Every structure is written in structure tokens, then in C-alpha cells.
PDB file of C-alpha atoms in Angstrom:
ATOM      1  CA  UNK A 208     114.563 122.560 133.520  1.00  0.00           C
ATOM      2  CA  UNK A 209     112.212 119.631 132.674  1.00  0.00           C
ATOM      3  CA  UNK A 210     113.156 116.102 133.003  1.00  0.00           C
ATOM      4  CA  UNK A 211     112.996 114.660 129.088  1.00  0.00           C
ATOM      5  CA  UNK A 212     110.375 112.534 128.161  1.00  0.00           C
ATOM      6  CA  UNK A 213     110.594 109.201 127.120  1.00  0.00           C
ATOM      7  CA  UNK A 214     107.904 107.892 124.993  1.00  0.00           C
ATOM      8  CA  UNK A 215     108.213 103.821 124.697  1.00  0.00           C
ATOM      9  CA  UNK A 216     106.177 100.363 123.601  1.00  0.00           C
ATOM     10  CA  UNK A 217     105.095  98.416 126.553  1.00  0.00           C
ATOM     11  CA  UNK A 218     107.239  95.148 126.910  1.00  0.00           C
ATOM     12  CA  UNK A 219     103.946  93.237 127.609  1.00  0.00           C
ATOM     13  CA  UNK A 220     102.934  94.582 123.909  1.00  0.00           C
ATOM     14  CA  UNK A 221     106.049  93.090 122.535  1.00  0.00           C
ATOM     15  CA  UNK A 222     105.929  89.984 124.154  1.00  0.00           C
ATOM     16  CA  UNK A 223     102.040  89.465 122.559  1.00  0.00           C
ATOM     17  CA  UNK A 224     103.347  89.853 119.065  1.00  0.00           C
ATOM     18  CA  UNK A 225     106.068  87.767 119.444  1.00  0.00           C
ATOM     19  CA  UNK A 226     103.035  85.276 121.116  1.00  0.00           C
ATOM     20  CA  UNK A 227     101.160  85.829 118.163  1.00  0.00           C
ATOM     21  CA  UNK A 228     104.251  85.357 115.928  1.00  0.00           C
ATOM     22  CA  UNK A 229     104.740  81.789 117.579  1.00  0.00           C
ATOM     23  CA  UNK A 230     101.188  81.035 117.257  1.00  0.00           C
ATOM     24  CA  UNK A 231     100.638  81.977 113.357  1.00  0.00           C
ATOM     25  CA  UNK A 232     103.701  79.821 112.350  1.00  0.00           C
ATOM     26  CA  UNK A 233     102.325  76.638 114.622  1.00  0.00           C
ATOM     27  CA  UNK A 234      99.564  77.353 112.397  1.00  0.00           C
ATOM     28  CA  UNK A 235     101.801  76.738 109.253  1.00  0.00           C
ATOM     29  CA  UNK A 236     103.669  73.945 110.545  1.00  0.00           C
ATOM     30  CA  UNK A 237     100.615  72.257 111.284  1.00  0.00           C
ATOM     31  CA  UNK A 238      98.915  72.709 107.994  1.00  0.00           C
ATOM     32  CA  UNK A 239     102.385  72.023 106.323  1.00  0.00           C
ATOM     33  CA  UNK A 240     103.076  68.989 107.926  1.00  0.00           C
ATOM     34  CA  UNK A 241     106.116  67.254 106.119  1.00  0.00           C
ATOM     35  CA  UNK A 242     106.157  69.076 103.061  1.00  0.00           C
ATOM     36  CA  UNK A 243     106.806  72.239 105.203  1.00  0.00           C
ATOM     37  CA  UNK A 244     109.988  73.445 103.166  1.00  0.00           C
ATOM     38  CA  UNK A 245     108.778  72.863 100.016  1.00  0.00           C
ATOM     39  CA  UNK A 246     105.444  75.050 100.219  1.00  0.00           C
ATOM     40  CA  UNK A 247     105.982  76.644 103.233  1.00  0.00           C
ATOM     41  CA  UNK A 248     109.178  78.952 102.789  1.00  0.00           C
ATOM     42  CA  UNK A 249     107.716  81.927 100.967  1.00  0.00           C
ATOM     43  CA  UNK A 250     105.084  82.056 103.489  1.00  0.00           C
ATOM     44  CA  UNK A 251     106.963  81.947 106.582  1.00  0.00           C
ATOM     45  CA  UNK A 252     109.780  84.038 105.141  1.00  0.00           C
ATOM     46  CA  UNK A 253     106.845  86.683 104.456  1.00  0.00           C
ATOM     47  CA  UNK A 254     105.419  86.565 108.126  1.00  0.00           C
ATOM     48  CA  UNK A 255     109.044  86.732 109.641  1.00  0.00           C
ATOM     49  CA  UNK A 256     109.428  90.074 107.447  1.00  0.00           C
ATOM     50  CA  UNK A 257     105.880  91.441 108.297  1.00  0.00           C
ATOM     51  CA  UNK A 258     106.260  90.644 112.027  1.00  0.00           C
ATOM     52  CA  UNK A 259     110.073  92.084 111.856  1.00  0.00           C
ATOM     53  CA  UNK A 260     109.369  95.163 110.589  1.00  0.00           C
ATOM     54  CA  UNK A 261     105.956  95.693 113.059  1.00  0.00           C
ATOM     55  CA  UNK A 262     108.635  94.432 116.121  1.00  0.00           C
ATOM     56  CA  UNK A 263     111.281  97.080 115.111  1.00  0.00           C
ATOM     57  CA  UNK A 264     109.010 100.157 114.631  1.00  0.00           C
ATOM     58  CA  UNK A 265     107.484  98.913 118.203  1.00  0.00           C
ATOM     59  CA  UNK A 266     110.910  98.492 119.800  1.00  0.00           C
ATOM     60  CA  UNK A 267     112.285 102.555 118.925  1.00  0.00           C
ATOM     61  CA  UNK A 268     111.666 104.690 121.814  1.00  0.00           C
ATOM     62  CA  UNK A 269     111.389 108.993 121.360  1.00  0.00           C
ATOM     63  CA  UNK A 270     113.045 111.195 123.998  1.00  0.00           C
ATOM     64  CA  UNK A 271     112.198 114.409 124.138  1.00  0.00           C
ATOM     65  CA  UNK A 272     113.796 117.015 126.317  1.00  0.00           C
ATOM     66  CA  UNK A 273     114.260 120.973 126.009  1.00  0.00           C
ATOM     67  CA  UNK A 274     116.963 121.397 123.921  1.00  0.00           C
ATOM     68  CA  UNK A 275     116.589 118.475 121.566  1.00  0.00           C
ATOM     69  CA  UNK A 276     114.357 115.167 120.371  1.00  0.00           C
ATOM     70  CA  UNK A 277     116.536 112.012 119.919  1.00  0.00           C
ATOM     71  CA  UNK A 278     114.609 108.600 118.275  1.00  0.00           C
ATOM     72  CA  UNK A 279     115.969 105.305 119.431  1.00  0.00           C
ATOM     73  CA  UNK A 280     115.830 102.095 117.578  1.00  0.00           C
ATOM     74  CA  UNK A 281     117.344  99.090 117.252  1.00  0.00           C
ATOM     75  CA  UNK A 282     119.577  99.905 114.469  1.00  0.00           C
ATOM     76  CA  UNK A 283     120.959 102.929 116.021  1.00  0.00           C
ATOM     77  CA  UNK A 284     119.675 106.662 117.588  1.00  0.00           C
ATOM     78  CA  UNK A 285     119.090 109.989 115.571  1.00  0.00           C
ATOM     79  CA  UNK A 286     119.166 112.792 117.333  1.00  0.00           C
ATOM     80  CA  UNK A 287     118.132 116.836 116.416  1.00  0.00           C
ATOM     81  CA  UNK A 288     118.837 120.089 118.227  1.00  0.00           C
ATOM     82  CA  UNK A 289     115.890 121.977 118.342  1.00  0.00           C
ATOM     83  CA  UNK A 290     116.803 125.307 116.629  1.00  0.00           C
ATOM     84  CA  UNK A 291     119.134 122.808 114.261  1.00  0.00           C
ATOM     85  CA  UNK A 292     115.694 121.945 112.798  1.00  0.00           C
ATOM     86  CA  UNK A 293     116.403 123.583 109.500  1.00  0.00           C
ATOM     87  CA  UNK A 294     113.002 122.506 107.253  1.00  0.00           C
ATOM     88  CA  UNK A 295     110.066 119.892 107.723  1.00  0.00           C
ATOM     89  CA  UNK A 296     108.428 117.438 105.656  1.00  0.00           C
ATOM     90  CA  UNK A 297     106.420 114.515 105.165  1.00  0.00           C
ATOM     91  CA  UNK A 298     103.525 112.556 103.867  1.00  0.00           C
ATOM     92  CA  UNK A 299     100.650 111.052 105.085  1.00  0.00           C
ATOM     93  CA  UNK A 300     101.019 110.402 109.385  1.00  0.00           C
ATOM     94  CA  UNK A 301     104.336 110.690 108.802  1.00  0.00           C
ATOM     95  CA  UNK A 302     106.585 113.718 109.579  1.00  0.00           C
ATOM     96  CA  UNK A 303     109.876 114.242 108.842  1.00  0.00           C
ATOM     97  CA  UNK A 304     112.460 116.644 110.796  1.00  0.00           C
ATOM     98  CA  UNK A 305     115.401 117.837 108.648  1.00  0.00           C
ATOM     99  CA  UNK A 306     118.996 119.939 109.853  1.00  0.00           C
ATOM    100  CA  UNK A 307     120.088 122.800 108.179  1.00  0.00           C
ATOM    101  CA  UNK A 308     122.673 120.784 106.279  1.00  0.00           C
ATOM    102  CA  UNK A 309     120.489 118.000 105.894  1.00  0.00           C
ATOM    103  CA  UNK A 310     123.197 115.555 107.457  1.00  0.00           C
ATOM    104  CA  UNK A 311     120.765 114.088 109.898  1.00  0.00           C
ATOM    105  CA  UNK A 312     117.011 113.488 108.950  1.00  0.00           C
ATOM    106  CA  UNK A 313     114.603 111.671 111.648  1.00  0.00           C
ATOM    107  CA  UNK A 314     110.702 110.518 110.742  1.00  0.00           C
ATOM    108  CA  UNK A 315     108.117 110.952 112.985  1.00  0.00           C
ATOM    109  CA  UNK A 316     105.429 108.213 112.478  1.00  0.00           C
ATOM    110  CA  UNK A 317     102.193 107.433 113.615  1.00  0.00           C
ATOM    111  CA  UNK A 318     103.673 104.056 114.182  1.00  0.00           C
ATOM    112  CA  UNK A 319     106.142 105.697 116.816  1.00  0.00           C
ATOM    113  CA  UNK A 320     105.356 105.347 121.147  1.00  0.00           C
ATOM    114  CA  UNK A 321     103.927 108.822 122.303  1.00  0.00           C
ATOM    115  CA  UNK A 322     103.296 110.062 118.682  1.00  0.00           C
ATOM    116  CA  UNK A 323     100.456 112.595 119.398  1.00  0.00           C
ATOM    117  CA  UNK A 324     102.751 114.079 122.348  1.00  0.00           C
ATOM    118  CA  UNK A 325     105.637 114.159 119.963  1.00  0.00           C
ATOM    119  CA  UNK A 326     103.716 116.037 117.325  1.00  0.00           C
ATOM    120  CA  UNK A 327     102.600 118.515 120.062  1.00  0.00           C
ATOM    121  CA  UNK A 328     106.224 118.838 121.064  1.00  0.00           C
ATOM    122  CA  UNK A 329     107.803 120.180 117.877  1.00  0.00           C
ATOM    123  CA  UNK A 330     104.870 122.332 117.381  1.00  0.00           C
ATOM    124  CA  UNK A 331     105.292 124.168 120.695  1.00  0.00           C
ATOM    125  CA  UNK A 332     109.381 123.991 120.089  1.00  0.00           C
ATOM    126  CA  UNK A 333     109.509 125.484 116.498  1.00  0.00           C
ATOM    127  CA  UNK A 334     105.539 127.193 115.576  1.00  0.00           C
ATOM    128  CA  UNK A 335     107.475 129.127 113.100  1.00  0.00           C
ATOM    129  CA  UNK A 336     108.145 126.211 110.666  1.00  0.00           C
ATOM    130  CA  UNK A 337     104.376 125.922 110.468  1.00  0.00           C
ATOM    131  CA  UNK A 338     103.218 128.818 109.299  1.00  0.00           C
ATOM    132  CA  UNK A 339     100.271 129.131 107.324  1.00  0.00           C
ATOM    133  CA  UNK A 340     102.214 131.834 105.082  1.00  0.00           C
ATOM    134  CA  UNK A 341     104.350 128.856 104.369  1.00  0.00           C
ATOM    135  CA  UNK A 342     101.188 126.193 103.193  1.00  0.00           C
ATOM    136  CA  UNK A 343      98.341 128.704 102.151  1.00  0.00           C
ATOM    137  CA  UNK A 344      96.860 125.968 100.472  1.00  0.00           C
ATOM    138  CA  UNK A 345      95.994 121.800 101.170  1.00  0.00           C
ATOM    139  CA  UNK A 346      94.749 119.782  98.466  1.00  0.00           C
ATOM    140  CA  UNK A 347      93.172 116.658  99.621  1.00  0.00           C
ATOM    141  CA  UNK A 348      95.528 113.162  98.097  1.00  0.00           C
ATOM    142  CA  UNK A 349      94.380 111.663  94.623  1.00  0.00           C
ATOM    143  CA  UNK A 350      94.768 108.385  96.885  1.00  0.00           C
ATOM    144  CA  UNK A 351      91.383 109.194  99.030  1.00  0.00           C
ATOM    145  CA  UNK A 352      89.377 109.964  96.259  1.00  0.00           C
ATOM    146  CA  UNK A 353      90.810 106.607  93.760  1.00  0.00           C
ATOM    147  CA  UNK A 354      89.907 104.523  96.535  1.00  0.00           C
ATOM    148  CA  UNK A 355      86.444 105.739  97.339  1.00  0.00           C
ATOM    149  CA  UNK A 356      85.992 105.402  93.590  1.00  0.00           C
ATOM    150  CA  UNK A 357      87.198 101.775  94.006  1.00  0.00           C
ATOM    151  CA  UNK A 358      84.688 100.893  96.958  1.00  0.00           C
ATOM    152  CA  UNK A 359      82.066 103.292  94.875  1.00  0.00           C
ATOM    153  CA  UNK A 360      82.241 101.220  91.426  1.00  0.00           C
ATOM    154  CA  UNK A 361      82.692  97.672  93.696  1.00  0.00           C
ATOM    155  CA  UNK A 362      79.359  98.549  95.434  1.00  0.00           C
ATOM    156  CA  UNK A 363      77.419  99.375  92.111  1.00  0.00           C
ATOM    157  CA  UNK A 364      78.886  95.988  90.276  1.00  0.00           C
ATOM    158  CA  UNK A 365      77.541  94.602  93.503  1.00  0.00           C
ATOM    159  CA  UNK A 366      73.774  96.076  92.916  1.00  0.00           C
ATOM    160  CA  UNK A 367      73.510  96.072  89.041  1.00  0.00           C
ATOM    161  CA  UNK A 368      74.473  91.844  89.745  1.00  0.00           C
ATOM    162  CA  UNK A 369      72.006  91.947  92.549  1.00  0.00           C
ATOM    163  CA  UNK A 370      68.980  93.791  90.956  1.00  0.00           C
ATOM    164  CA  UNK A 371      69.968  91.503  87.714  1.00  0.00           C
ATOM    165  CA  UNK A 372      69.411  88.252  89.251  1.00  0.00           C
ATOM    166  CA  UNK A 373      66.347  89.645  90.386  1.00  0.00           C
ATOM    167  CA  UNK A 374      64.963  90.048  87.614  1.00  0.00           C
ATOM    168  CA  UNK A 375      66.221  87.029  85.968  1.00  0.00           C
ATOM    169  CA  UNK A 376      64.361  84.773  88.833  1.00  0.00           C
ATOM    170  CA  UNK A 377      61.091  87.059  88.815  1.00  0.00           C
ATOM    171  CA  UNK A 378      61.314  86.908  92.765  1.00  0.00           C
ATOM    172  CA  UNK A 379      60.985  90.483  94.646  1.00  0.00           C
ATOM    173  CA  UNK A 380      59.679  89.372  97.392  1.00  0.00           C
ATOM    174  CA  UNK A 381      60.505  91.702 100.489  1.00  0.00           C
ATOM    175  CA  UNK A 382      63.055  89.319 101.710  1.00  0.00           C
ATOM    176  CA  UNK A 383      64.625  89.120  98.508  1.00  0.00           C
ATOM    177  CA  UNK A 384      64.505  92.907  98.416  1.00  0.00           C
ATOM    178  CA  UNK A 385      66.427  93.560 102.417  1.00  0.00           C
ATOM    179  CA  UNK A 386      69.765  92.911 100.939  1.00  0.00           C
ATOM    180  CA  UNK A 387      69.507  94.836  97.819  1.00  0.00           C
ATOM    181  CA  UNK A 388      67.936  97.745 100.456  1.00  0.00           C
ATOM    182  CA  UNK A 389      71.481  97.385 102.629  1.00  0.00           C
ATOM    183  CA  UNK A 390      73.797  97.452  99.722  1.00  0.00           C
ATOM    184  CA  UNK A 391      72.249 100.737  98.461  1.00  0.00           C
ATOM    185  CA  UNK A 392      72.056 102.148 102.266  1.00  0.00           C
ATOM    186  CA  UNK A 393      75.729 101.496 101.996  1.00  0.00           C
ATOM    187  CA  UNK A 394      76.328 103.084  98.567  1.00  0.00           C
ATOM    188  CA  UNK A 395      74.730 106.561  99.567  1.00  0.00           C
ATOM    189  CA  UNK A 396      77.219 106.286 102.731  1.00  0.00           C
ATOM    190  CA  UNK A 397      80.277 106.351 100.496  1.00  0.00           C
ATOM    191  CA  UNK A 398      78.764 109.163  98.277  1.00  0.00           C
ATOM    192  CA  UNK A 399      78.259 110.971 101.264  1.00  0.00           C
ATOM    193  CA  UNK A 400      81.424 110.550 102.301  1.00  0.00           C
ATOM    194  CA  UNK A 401      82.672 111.261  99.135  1.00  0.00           C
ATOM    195  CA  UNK A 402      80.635 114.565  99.035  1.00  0.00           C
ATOM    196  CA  UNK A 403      81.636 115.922 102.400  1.00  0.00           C
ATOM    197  CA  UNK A 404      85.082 115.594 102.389  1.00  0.00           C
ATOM    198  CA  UNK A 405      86.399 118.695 101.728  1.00  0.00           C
ATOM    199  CA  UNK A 406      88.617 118.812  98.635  1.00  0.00           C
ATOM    200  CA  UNK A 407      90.727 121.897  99.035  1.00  0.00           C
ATOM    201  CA  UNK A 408      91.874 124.120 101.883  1.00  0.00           C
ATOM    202  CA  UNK A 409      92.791 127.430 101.596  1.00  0.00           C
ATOM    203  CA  UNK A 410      93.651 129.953 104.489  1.00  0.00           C
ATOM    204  CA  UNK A 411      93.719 133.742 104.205  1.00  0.00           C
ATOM    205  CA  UNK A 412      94.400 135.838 106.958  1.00  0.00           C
ATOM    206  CA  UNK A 413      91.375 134.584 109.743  1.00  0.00           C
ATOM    207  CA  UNK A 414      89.697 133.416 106.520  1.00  0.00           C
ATOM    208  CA  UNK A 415      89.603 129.296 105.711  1.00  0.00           C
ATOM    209  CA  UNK A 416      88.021 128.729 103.008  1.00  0.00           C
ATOM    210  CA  UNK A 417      86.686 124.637 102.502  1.00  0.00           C
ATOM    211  CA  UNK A 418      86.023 123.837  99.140  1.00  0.00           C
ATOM    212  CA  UNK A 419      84.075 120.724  98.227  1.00  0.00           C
ATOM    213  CA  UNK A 420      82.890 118.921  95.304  1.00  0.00           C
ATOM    214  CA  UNK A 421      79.166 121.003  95.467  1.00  0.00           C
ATOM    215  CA  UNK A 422      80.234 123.580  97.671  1.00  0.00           C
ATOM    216  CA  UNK A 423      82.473 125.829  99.396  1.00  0.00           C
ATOM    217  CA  UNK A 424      82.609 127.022 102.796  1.00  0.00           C
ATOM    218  CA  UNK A 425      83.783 129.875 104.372  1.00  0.00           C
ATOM    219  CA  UNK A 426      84.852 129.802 108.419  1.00  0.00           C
ATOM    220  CA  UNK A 427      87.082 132.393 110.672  1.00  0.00           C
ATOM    221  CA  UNK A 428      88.863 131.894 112.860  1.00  0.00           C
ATOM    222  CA  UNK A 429      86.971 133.402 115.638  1.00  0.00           C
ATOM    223  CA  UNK A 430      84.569 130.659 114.764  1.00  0.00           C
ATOM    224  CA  UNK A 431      86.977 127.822 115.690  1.00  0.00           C
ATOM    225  CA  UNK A 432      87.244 126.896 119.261  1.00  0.00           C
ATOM    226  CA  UNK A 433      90.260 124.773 119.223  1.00  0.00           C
ATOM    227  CA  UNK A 434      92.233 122.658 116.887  1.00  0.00           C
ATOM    228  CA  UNK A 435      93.051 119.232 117.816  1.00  0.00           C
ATOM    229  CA  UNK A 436      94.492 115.958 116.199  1.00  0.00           C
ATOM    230  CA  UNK A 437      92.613 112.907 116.934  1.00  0.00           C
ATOM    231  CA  UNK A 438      92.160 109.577 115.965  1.00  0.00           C
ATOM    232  CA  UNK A 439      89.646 106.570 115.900  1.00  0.00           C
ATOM    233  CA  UNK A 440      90.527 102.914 116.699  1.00  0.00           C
ATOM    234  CA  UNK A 441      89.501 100.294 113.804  1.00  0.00           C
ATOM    235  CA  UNK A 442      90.623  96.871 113.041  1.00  0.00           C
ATOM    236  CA  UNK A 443      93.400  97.869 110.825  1.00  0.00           C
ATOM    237  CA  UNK A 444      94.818 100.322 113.888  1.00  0.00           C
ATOM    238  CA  UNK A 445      94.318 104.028 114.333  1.00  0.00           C
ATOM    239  CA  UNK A 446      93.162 106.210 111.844  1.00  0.00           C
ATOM    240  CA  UNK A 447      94.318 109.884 112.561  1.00  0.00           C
ATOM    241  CA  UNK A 448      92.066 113.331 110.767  1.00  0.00           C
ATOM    242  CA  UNK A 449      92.138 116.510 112.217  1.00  0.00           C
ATOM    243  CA  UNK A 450      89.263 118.103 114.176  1.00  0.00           C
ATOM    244  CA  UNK A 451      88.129 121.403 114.469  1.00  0.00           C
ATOM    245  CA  UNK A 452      85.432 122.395 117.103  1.00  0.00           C
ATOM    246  CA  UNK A 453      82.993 125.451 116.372  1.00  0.00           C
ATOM    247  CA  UNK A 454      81.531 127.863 118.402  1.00  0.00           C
ATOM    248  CA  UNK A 455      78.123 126.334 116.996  1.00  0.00           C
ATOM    249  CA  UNK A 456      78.507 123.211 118.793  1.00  0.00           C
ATOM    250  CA  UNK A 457      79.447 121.476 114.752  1.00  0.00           C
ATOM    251  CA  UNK A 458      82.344 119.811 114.483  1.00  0.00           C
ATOM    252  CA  UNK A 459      84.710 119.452 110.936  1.00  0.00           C
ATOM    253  CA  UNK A 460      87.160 116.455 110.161  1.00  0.00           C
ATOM    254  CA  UNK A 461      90.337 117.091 107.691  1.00  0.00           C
ATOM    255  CA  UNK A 462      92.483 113.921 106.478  1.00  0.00           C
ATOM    256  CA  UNK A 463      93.712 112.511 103.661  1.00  0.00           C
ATOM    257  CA  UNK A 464      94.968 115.753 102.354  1.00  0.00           C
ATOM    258  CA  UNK A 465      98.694 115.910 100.029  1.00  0.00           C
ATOM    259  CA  UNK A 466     100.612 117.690 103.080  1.00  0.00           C
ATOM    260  CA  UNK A 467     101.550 115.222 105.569  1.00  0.00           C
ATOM    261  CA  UNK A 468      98.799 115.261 108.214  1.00  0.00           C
ATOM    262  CA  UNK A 469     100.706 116.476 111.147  1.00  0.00           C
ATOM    263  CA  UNK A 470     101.875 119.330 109.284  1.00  0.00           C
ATOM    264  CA  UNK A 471      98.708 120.271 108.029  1.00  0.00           C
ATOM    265  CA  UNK A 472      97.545 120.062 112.123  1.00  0.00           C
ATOM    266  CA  UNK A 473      99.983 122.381 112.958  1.00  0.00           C
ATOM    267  CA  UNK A 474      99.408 124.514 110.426  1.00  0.00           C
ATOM    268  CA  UNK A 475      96.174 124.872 111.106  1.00  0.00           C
ATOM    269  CA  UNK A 476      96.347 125.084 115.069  1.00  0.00           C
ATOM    270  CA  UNK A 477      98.750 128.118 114.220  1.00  0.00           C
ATOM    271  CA  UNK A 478      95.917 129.457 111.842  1.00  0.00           C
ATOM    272  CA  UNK A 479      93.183 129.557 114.519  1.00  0.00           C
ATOM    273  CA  UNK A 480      95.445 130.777 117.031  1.00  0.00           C
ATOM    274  CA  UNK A 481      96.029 133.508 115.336  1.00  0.00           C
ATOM    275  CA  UNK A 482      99.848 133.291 114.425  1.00  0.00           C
ATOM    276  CA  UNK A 483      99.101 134.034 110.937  1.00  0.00           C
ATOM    277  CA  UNK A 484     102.736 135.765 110.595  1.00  0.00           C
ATOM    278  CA  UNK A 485     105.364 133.785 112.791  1.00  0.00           C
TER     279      UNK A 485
END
């Protein structure tokens, strides 16, 4: 039998936020001075909520073990059986592990300590509540395509008030012209973007079928080399998608789909693995 493993934050982590905590509301006092509880209430009461809800999702700590996954917070522990899994759900990162009789439900987020292992674990404990019988279809989120319509119409304001001064002042000289140049390199970014994300996915036996907004494409499974779930590091924290490999040496990217995204990775895994029927 394996030992279980424990998936926690790193104290030193902790400590840094509540550094950074400290260091944000020296800020306020400072720029508060003496009329700091008159102004400054609202704002500190908003940071102390922010930074409590960031330190309690950092302090829960995920166990996982053989027979059973148990999650750890501050508030309490929630812990599920394996085979008393009865039915999974979720949205975005986030997955959610219900029992049978729904009495106990624990969340699996992308917030959580070890969350890619964790996501790995339930696959390999339970395949069969991922079966691509069971989610024959994805449908990307109306929330990815609203806000690359946002950043879309934002960038052409920014160009028709660009071009318009322009014209207005008579000046297109080539330095004049560099930024207008940038802001449309920018635009045709987003529309490609917006173009290659595929909008619906279907699977059929070996058969996935990508549909996008000019196309569709058709892959099997024998074409896939492996199925993984990534992620890339930005400035607001990881962003997770789902990456399949090709024999070709191309690559294809899935997020912001409906299903929650670690479903739809299992799903899929099970797909090109050919468990088309567990």
C-alpha cells in the first residue's frame, strides 16, 4: 500500500502574503494619516477580505491516499471514499466530487496545493466517471467569446480615435504612424485568437471533430500522442488549457469551454486512450 499524499502551501508562501498584507495597509495608513477611519474603512475592510479569502484557500491542504481523498482547511476537513464518488461536476478550473447521497460534496480548485496531481488522481481512481459516452459534446463558454468581443471593440474605439486625430492634425508622418501600426498588429492578434479557438468539440468513437468559426477539423485518435493539462504563468497567476500533442509534431490548445476544464481533460485523455466505453 502507498503512503497518502499530502499536497500543501509552503509556510514561507504564507508568511509573504501576510508580508505583503502588512506592507499594503502601511501604505494606507500612511496616505490616510489622521483621517484614517473616516476614508479609510471600506478600503482596509476590502483588503482584509481579499487577503482572507487568498490566505484560507492557501492554508487547505489535499491528502490523497488509496482508498479515499480528504481536503483540509481551516474551517474544517471533507473527506470522500473513492468508489463513494457517486457523480462529478464543475465549472471552469474547478471540479467538484459528489457522494451517492450527495451528503458530502468537496471542490477541487485550481487554487488548491498539488492541483494538477489531484486531478490526475481521481482520473486514474474513477476513469469511468469520465467517459466520453457521458460528454459527447463541449461547447466553448459565452464568457471567452464576450470578452474577446470586449478587448475586440476596445481596440477598434482605440484606432477609429487614433486614425481620427490623424486626420484632424494632417500629420502622418511615420512616427505618427508606429503607434497606429502596433494597435492594429494587436487587433489582428485577438481576431486570430478569436478565429482559432475552437468553438465546439465533438467526439465519436476515435473521431474528434473541432469546429471553429471558418472551419472544422477532423483528428483520430491515432493521431494524438498524448493528452496533457498544462498551464502558463502570467501576472494574474496560472492560466490552465488543455494540450494535445500530434503525431505531426502540431500541437492544439482547448480552454474556456462550458464543462469544467478538468473534466473536459479527462474526458478527453480517456478519448485518446481509447476507453471510449468504460
Amino acid at each position: 500500500m502507498n503512503e497518502p499524499r499530502v499536497y500543501k502551501t509552503s509556510p514561507l508562501l504564507l508568511i509573504l502574503i501576510a508580508i505583503v498584507f502588512l506592507f499594503f495597509l502601511g501604505i494606507v495608513w500612511t496616505a490616510f494619516g489622521s483621517a484614517l477611519t473616516q476614508y479609510a474603512i471600506p478600503v482596509l475592510a476590502f483588503m482584509a477580505f481579499i487577503f482572507g479569502l487568498l490566505f484560507i484557500s492557501l492554508t487547505s491542504k489535499t491528502i490523497v491516499s488509496d482508498d479515499e481523498i480528504s481536503v483540509q482547511g481551516l474551517f474544517g476537513a471533507k473527506t470522500l471514499r473513492w468508489m463513494e464518488i457517486g457523480h462529478v461536476s464543475g465549472w471552469g478550473g474547478t471540479m467538484k466530487l459528489h457522494s451517492r447521497d450527495e451528503d458530502v460534496n468537496l471542490s477541487i480548485s485550481s487554487r488548491m496545493p498539488g492541483y494538477l496531481e489531484v486531478i490526475e488522481a481521481v482520473g486514474a481512481k474513477r476513469p469511468e466517471l469520465f467517459s466520453p459516452r457521458d460528454y459527447p459534446e463541449m461547447r466553448r463558454g459565452l464568457g471567452f467569446f464576450t470578452s474577446l468581443g470586449v478587448f475586440l471593440l476596445l481596440f477598434l474605439g482605440f484606432i477609429v480615435f487614433f486614425v481620427s486625430e490623424l486626420l484632424a492634425s494632417g500629420n502622418l508622418s511615420v512616427e505618427n504612424l508606429i503607434p497606429f501600426a502596433i494597435l492594429f498588429l494587436m487587433l489582428l492578434a485577438f481576431v486570430g485568437m478569436f478565429l482559432s479557438a475552437p468553438r465546439v468539440v465533438l467526439m465519436e468513437g476515435d473521431q474528434l471533430t473541432l469546429r471553429y468559426i471558418l472551419s472544422e477539423r477532423i483528428i483520430h485518435a491515432s493521431e494524438v500522442s498524448f493528452v496533457q493539462l498544462r498551464y502558463t504563468q502570467t501576472r494574474n497567476g496560472r492560466h490552465y488549457f488543455i494540450f494535445l500533442q500530434l503525431t505531426n509534431g502540431k500541437s492544439i490548445k482547448i480552454s474556456g469551454m462550458s464543462l469544467s476544464l478538468p473534466i473536459a481533460y479527462l474526458v478527453l485523455r480517456n478519448w485518446q486512450q481509447g476507453k471510449l466505453h468504460i
